[in-house]
């Protein structure tokens, strides 16, 4: 999380602060979706299973600890 975000949200109008908060989360989801497409699309390759297991372990760790 950026340390300047609270100051930016406090100084901005409510609609613009909402846009800032929503746009950053949406771009993060788009980036994650693109990475997942690259990892999972070639299902026949042997490396995709390793990436999916690694992604599952990382998800479990971040849900538990993060």
PDB file of N, CA and C in Angstrom:
ATOM      1  N   UNK A   1       0.845  -1.175   0.000  1.00  0.00           N
ATOM      2  CA  UNK A   1       0.000   0.000   0.000  1.00  0.00           C
ATOM      3  C   UNK A   1       0.889   1.237   0.000  1.00  0.00           C
ATOM      4  N   UNK A   2       0.551   2.205  -0.779  1.00  0.00           N
ATOM      5  CA  UNK A   2       1.352   3.417  -0.889  1.00  0.00           C
ATOM      6  C   UNK A   2       1.118   4.319   0.321  1.00  0.00           C
ATOM      7  N   UNK A   3       2.189   4.868   0.829  1.00  0.00           N
ATOM      8  CA  UNK A   3       2.082   5.732   2.005  1.00  0.00           C
ATOM      9  C   UNK A   3       1.424   7.066   1.684  1.00  0.00           C
ATOM     10  N   UNK A   4       1.440   7.470   0.419  1.00  0.00           N
ATOM     11  CA  UNK A   4       0.847   8.752   0.035  1.00  0.00           C
ATOM     12  C   UNK A   4      -0.657   8.645  -0.202  1.00  0.00           C
ATOM     13  N   UNK A   5      -1.193   7.445  -0.237  1.00  0.00           N
ATOM     14  CA  UNK A   5      -2.615   7.262  -0.552  1.00  0.00           C
ATOM     15  C   UNK A   5      -3.548   7.939   0.451  1.00  0.00           C
ATOM     16  N   UNK A   6      -3.330   7.847   1.757  1.00  0.00           N
ATOM     17  CA  UNK A   6      -4.256   8.538   2.669  1.00  0.00           C
ATOM     18  C   UNK A   6      -4.305  10.044   2.442  1.00  0.00           C
ATOM     19  N   UNK A   7      -3.150  10.649   2.151  1.00  0.00           N
ATOM     20  CA  UNK A   7      -3.141  12.085   1.872  1.00  0.00           C
ATOM     21  C   UNK A   7      -3.868  12.396   0.574  1.00  0.00           C
ATOM     22  N   UNK A   8      -3.689  11.536  -0.423  1.00  0.00           N
ATOM     23  CA  UNK A   8      -4.364  11.761  -1.705  1.00  0.00           C
ATOM     24  C   UNK A   8      -5.875  11.603  -1.554  1.00  0.00           C
ATOM     25  N   UNK A   9      -6.295  10.609  -0.781  1.00  0.00           N
ATOM     26  CA  UNK A   9      -7.734  10.413  -0.580  1.00  0.00           C
ATOM     27  C   UNK A   9      -8.337  11.555   0.237  1.00  0.00           C
ATOM     28  N   UNK A  10      -7.597  12.053   1.207  1.00  0.00           N
ATOM     29  CA  UNK A  10      -8.117  13.133   2.049  1.00  0.00           C
ATOM     30  C   UNK A  10      -8.222  14.445   1.278  1.00  0.00           C
ATOM     31  N   UNK A  11      -7.296  14.682   0.364  1.00  0.00           N
ATOM     32  CA  UNK A  11      -7.301  15.927  -0.379  1.00  0.00           C
ATOM     33  C   UNK A  11      -8.199  15.924  -1.601  1.00  0.00           C
ATOM     34  N   UNK A  12      -8.629  14.751  -2.032  1.00  0.00           N
ATOM     35  CA  UNK A  12      -9.442  14.649  -3.246  1.00  0.00           C
ATOM     36  C   UNK A  12     -10.925  14.706  -2.896  1.00  0.00           C
ATOM     37  N   UNK A  13     -11.718  15.020  -3.906  1.00  0.00           N
ATOM     38  CA  UNK A  13     -13.166  14.980  -3.698  1.00  0.00           C
ATOM     39  C   UNK A  13     -13.609  13.521  -3.582  1.00  0.00           C
ATOM     40  N   UNK A  14     -14.786  13.295  -3.051  1.00  0.00           N
ATOM     41  CA  UNK A  14     -15.266  11.925  -2.829  1.00  0.00           C
ATOM     42  C   UNK A  14     -15.351  11.107  -4.112  1.00  0.00           C
ATOM     43  N   UNK A  15     -15.910  11.635  -5.216  1.00  0.00           N
ATOM     44  CA  UNK A  15     -15.954  10.825  -6.439  1.00  0.00           C
ATOM     45  C   UNK A  15     -14.562  10.467  -6.965  1.00  0.00           C
ATOM     46  N   UNK A  16     -13.633  11.415  -6.890  1.00  0.00           N
ATOM     47  CA  UNK A  16     -12.291  11.132  -7.391  1.00  0.00           C
ATOM     48  C   UNK A  16     -11.551  10.158  -6.482  1.00  0.00           C
ATOM     49  N   UNK A  17     -11.753  10.244  -5.184  1.00  0.00           N
ATOM     50  CA  UNK A  17     -11.137   9.293  -4.258  1.00  0.00           C
ATOM     51  C   UNK A  17     -11.676   7.891  -4.509  1.00  0.00           C
ATOM     52  N   UNK A  18     -12.967   7.788  -4.788  1.00  0.00           N
ATOM     53  CA  UNK A  18     -13.540   6.488  -5.140  1.00  0.00           C
ATOM     54  C   UNK A  18     -12.965   5.944  -6.429  1.00  0.00           C
ATOM     55  N   UNK A  19     -12.742   6.825  -7.398  1.00  0.00           N
ATOM     56  CA  UNK A  19     -12.141   6.410  -8.665  1.00  0.00           C
ATOM     57  C   UNK A  19     -10.712   5.928  -8.450  1.00  0.00           C
ATOM     58  N   UNK A  20      -9.950   6.643  -7.632  1.00  0.00           N
ATOM     59  CA  UNK A  20      -8.580   6.222  -7.338  1.00  0.00           C
ATOM     60  C   UNK A  20      -8.546   4.846  -6.674  1.00  0.00           C
ATOM     61  N   UNK A  21      -9.416   4.640  -5.719  1.00  0.00           N
ATOM     62  CA  UNK A  21      -9.435   3.366  -4.997  1.00  0.00           C
ATOM     63  C   UNK A  21      -9.871   2.222  -5.902  1.00  0.00           C
ATOM     64  N   UNK A  22     -10.881   2.460  -6.723  1.00  0.00           N
ATOM     65  CA  UNK A  22     -11.411   1.402  -7.577  1.00  0.00           C
ATOM     66  C   UNK A  22     -10.483   1.086  -8.736  1.00  0.00           C
ATOM     67  N   UNK A  23      -9.920   2.104  -9.359  1.00  0.00           N
ATOM     68  CA  UNK A  23      -9.076   1.889 -10.536  1.00  0.00           C
ATOM     69  C   UNK A  23      -7.822   1.099 -10.190  1.00  0.00           C
ATOM     70  N   UNK A  24      -7.218   1.366  -9.051  1.00  0.00           N
ATOM     71  CA  UNK A  24      -6.007   0.632  -8.689  1.00  0.00           C
ATOM     72  C   UNK A  24      -6.307  -0.846  -8.441  1.00  0.00           C
ATOM     73  N   UNK A  25      -7.433  -1.134  -7.810  1.00  0.00           N
ATOM     74  CA  UNK A  25      -7.801  -2.535  -7.573  1.00  0.00           C
ATOM     75  C   UNK A  25      -8.168  -3.233  -8.880  1.00  0.00           C
ATOM     76  N   UNK A  26      -8.855  -2.519  -9.764  1.00  0.00           N
ATOM     77  CA  UNK A  26      -9.257  -3.108 -11.044  1.00  0.00           C
ATOM     78  C   UNK A  26      -8.039  -3.429 -11.902  1.00  0.00           C
ATOM     79  N   UNK A  27      -7.058  -2.554 -11.935  1.00  0.00           N
ATOM     80  CA  UNK A  27      -5.853  -2.816 -12.727  1.00  0.00           C
ATOM     81  C   UNK A  27      -5.060  -3.982 -12.148  1.00  0.00           C
ATOM     82  N   UNK A  28      -5.058  -4.122 -10.842  1.00  0.00           N
ATOM     83  CA  UNK A  28      -4.410  -5.278 -10.233  1.00  0.00           C
ATOM     84  C   UNK A  28      -5.092  -6.578 -10.620  1.00  0.00           C
ATOM     85  N   UNK A  29      -6.413  -6.567 -10.660  1.00  0.00           N
ATOM     86  CA  UNK A  29      -7.156  -7.766 -11.065  1.00  0.00           C
ATOM     87  C   UNK A  29      -6.930  -8.089 -12.538  1.00  0.00           C
ATOM     88  N   UNK A  30      -6.867  -7.072 -13.385  1.00  0.00           N
ATOM     89  CA  UNK A  30      -6.597  -7.295 -14.810  1.00  0.00           C
ATOM     90  C   UNK A  30      -5.211  -7.901 -14.992  1.00  0.00           C
ATOM     91  N   UNK A  31      -4.232  -7.385 -14.269  1.00  0.00           N
ATOM     92  CA  UNK A  31      -2.885  -7.940 -14.359  1.00  0.00           C
ATOM     93  C   UNK A  31      -2.825  -9.380 -13.884  1.00  0.00           C
ATOM     94  N   UNK A  32      -3.484  -9.687 -12.781  1.00  0.00           N
ATOM     95  CA  UNK A  32      -3.519 -11.060 -12.281  1.00  0.00           C
ATOM     96  C   UNK A  32      -4.223 -11.985 -13.257  1.00  0.00           C
ATOM     97  N   UNK A  33      -5.303 -11.513 -13.863  1.00  0.00           N
ATOM     98  CA  UNK A  33      -6.037 -12.320 -14.834  1.00  0.00           C
ATOM     99  C   UNK A  33      -5.169 -12.623 -16.052  1.00  0.00           C
ATOM    100  N   UNK A  34      -4.401 -11.653 -16.510  1.00  0.00           N
ATOM    101  CA  UNK A  34      -3.524 -11.886 -17.662  1.00  0.00           C
ATOM    102  C   UNK A  34      -2.434 -12.897 -17.327  1.00  0.00           C
ATOM    103  N   UNK A  35      -1.881 -12.823 -16.122  1.00  0.00           N
ATOM    104  CA  UNK A  35      -0.863 -13.789 -15.714  1.00  0.00           C
ATOM    105  C   UNK A  35      -1.467 -15.184 -15.624  1.00  0.00           C
ATOM    106  N   UNK A  36      -2.669 -15.287 -15.058  1.00  0.00           N
ATOM    107  CA  UNK A  36      -3.321 -16.592 -14.951  1.00  0.00           C
ATOM    108  C   UNK A  36      -3.634 -17.177 -16.322  1.00  0.00           C
ATOM    109  N   UNK A  37      -4.003 -16.348 -17.279  1.00  0.00           N
ATOM    110  CA  UNK A  37      -4.254 -16.842 -18.630  1.00  0.00           C
ATOM    111  C   UNK A  37      -2.991 -17.415 -19.252  1.00  0.00           C
ATOM    112  N   UNK A  38      -1.876 -16.750 -19.061  1.00  0.00           N
ATOM    113  CA  UNK A  38      -0.614 -17.237 -19.615  1.00  0.00           C
ATOM    114  C   UNK A  38      -0.220 -18.552 -18.951  1.00  0.00           C
ATOM    115  N   UNK A  39      -0.457 -18.662 -17.652  1.00  0.00           N
ATOM    116  CA  UNK A  39      -0.059 -19.865 -16.928  1.00  0.00           C
ATOM    117  C   UNK A  39      -0.964 -21.044 -17.270  1.00  0.00           C
ATOM    118  N   UNK A  40      -2.261 -20.830 -17.325  1.00  0.00           N
ATOM    119  CA  UNK A  40      -3.191 -21.954 -17.432  1.00  0.00           C
ATOM    120  C   UNK A  40      -3.640 -22.283 -18.846  1.00  0.00           C
ATOM    121  N   UNK A  41      -3.441 -21.408 -19.816  1.00  0.00           N
ATOM    122  CA  UNK A  41      -3.916 -21.715 -21.166  1.00  0.00           C
ATOM    123  C   UNK A  41      -3.231 -22.917 -21.793  1.00  0.00           C
ATOM    124  N   UNK A  42      -1.906 -23.000 -21.789  1.00  0.00           N
ATOM    125  CA  UNK A  42      -1.301 -24.191 -22.394  1.00  0.00           C
ATOM    126  C   UNK A  42      -1.411 -25.396 -21.460  1.00  0.00           C
ATOM    127  N   UNK A  43      -2.603 -25.966 -21.383  1.00  0.00           N
ATOM    128  CA  UNK A  43      -2.853 -27.039 -20.410  1.00  0.00           C
ATOM    129  C   UNK A  43      -2.064 -28.307 -20.711  1.00  0.00           C
ATOM    130  N   UNK A  44      -1.671 -28.498 -21.949  1.00  0.00           N
ATOM    131  CA  UNK A  44      -0.952 -29.710 -22.301  1.00  0.00           C
ATOM    132  C   UNK A  44       0.509 -29.694 -21.910  1.00  0.00           C
ATOM    133  N   UNK A  45       1.047 -28.555 -21.588  1.00  0.00           N
ATOM    134  CA  UNK A  45       2.463 -28.492 -21.247  1.00  0.00           C
ATOM    135  C   UNK A  45       2.682 -28.975 -19.823  1.00  0.00           C
ATOM    136  N   UNK A  46       3.837 -29.523 -19.589  1.00  0.00           N
ATOM    137  CA  UNK A  46       4.109 -30.078 -18.266  1.00  0.00           C
ATOM    138  C   UNK A  46       4.418 -29.001 -17.229  1.00  0.00           C
ATOM    139  N   UNK A  47       4.798 -27.819 -17.645  1.00  0.00           N
ATOM    140  CA  UNK A  47       5.105 -26.755 -16.702  1.00  0.00           C
ATOM    141  C   UNK A  47       3.881 -26.094 -16.107  1.00  0.00           C
ATOM    142  N   UNK A  48       2.733 -26.217 -16.775  1.00  0.00           N
ATOM    143  CA  UNK A  48       1.541 -25.527 -16.273  1.00  0.00           C
ATOM    144  C   UNK A  48       1.062 -26.118 -14.951  1.00  0.00           C
ATOM    145  N   UNK A  49       1.222 -27.417 -14.752  1.00  0.00           N
ATOM    146  CA  UNK A  49       0.800 -28.038 -13.495  1.00  0.00           C
ATOM    147  C   UNK A  49       1.646 -27.529 -12.330  1.00  0.00           C
ATOM    148  N   UNK A  50       2.922 -27.345 -12.569  1.00  0.00           N
ATOM    149  CA  UNK A  50       3.808 -26.829 -11.524  1.00  0.00           C
ATOM    150  C   UNK A  50       3.400 -25.410 -11.151  1.00  0.00           C
ATOM    151  N   UNK A  51       3.097 -24.583 -12.158  1.00  0.00           N
ATOM    152  CA  UNK A  51       2.687 -23.208 -11.890  1.00  0.00           C
ATOM    153  C   UNK A  51       1.369 -23.162 -11.133  1.00  0.00           C
ATOM    154  N   UNK A  52       0.437 -24.038 -11.479  1.00  0.00           N
ATOM    155  CA  UNK A  52      -0.851 -24.039 -10.794  1.00  0.00           C
ATOM    156  C   UNK A  52      -0.714 -24.461  -9.335  1.00  0.00           C
ATOM    157  N   UNK A  53       0.126 -25.444  -9.061  1.00  0.00           N
ATOM    158  CA  UNK A  53       0.365 -25.860  -7.678  1.00  0.00           C
ATOM    159  C   UNK A  53       1.053 -24.734  -6.908  1.00  0.00           C
ATOM    160  N   UNK A  54       2.041 -24.099  -7.526  1.00  0.00           N
ATOM    161  CA  UNK A  54       2.728 -22.987  -6.880  1.00  0.00           C
ATOM    162  C   UNK A  54       1.772 -21.838  -6.605  1.00  0.00           C
ATOM    163  N   UNK A  55       0.891 -21.560  -7.540  1.00  0.00           N
ATOM    164  CA  UNK A  55      -0.094 -20.499  -7.352  1.00  0.00           C
ATOM    165  C   UNK A  55      -1.075 -20.845  -6.234  1.00  0.00           C
ATOM    166  N   UNK A  56      -1.478 -22.107  -6.141  1.00  0.00           N
ATOM    167  CA  UNK A  56      -2.370 -22.540  -5.063  1.00  0.00           C
ATOM    168  C   UNK A  56      -1.720 -22.432  -3.696  1.00  0.00           C
ATOM    169  N   UNK A  57      -0.460 -22.821  -3.605  1.00  0.00           N
ATOM    170  CA  UNK A  57       0.270 -22.718  -2.338  1.00  0.00           C
ATOM    171  C   UNK A  57       0.434 -21.256  -1.945  1.00  0.00           C
ATOM    172  N   UNK A  58       0.778 -20.413  -2.907  1.00  0.00           N
ATOM    173  CA  UNK A  58       0.915 -18.985  -2.634  1.00  0.00           C
ATOM    174  C   UNK A  58      -0.409 -18.378  -2.187  1.00  0.00           C
ATOM    175  N   UNK A  59      -1.508 -18.791  -2.804  1.00  0.00           N
ATOM    176  CA  UNK A  59      -2.826 -18.293  -2.402  1.00  0.00           C
ATOM    177  C   UNK A  59      -3.161 -18.723  -0.977  1.00  0.00           C
ATOM    178  N   UNK A  60      -2.868 -19.974  -0.634  1.00  0.00           N
ATOM    179  CA  UNK A  60      -3.146 -20.456   0.720  1.00  0.00           C
ATOM    180  C   UNK A  60      -2.310 -19.714   1.760  1.00  0.00           C
ATOM    181  N   UNK A  61      -1.052 -19.445   1.429  1.00  0.00           N
ATOM    182  CA  UNK A  61      -0.187 -18.719   2.365  1.00  0.00           C
ATOM    183  C   UNK A  61      -0.690 -17.300   2.571  1.00  0.00           C
ATOM    184  N   UNK A  62      -1.051 -16.623   1.487  1.00  0.00           N
ATOM    185  CA  UNK A  62      -1.501 -15.240   1.638  1.00  0.00           C
ATOM    186  C   UNK A  62      -2.864 -15.146   2.312  1.00  0.00           C
ATOM    187  N   UNK A  63      -3.717 -16.150   2.137  1.00  0.00           N
ATOM    188  CA  UNK A  63      -5.005 -16.129   2.835  1.00  0.00           C
ATOM    189  C   UNK A  63      -4.824 -16.374   4.328  1.00  0.00           C
ATOM    190  N   UNK A  64      -3.843 -17.204   4.675  1.00  0.00           N
ATOM    191  CA  UNK A  64      -3.624 -17.539   6.075  1.00  0.00           C
ATOM    192  C   UNK A  64      -2.799 -16.476   6.796  1.00  0.00           C
ATOM    193  N   UNK A  65      -1.735 -16.058   6.177  1.00  0.00           N
ATOM    194  CA  UNK A  65      -0.784 -15.198   6.859  1.00  0.00           C
ATOM    195  C   UNK A  65      -0.909 -13.732   6.458  1.00  0.00           C
ATOM    196  N   UNK A  66      -1.283 -13.461   5.210  1.00  0.00           N
ATOM    197  CA  UNK A  66      -1.194 -12.111   4.674  1.00  0.00           C
ATOM    198  C   UNK A  66      -2.358 -11.277   4.893  1.00  0.00           C
TER     199      UNK A  66
END
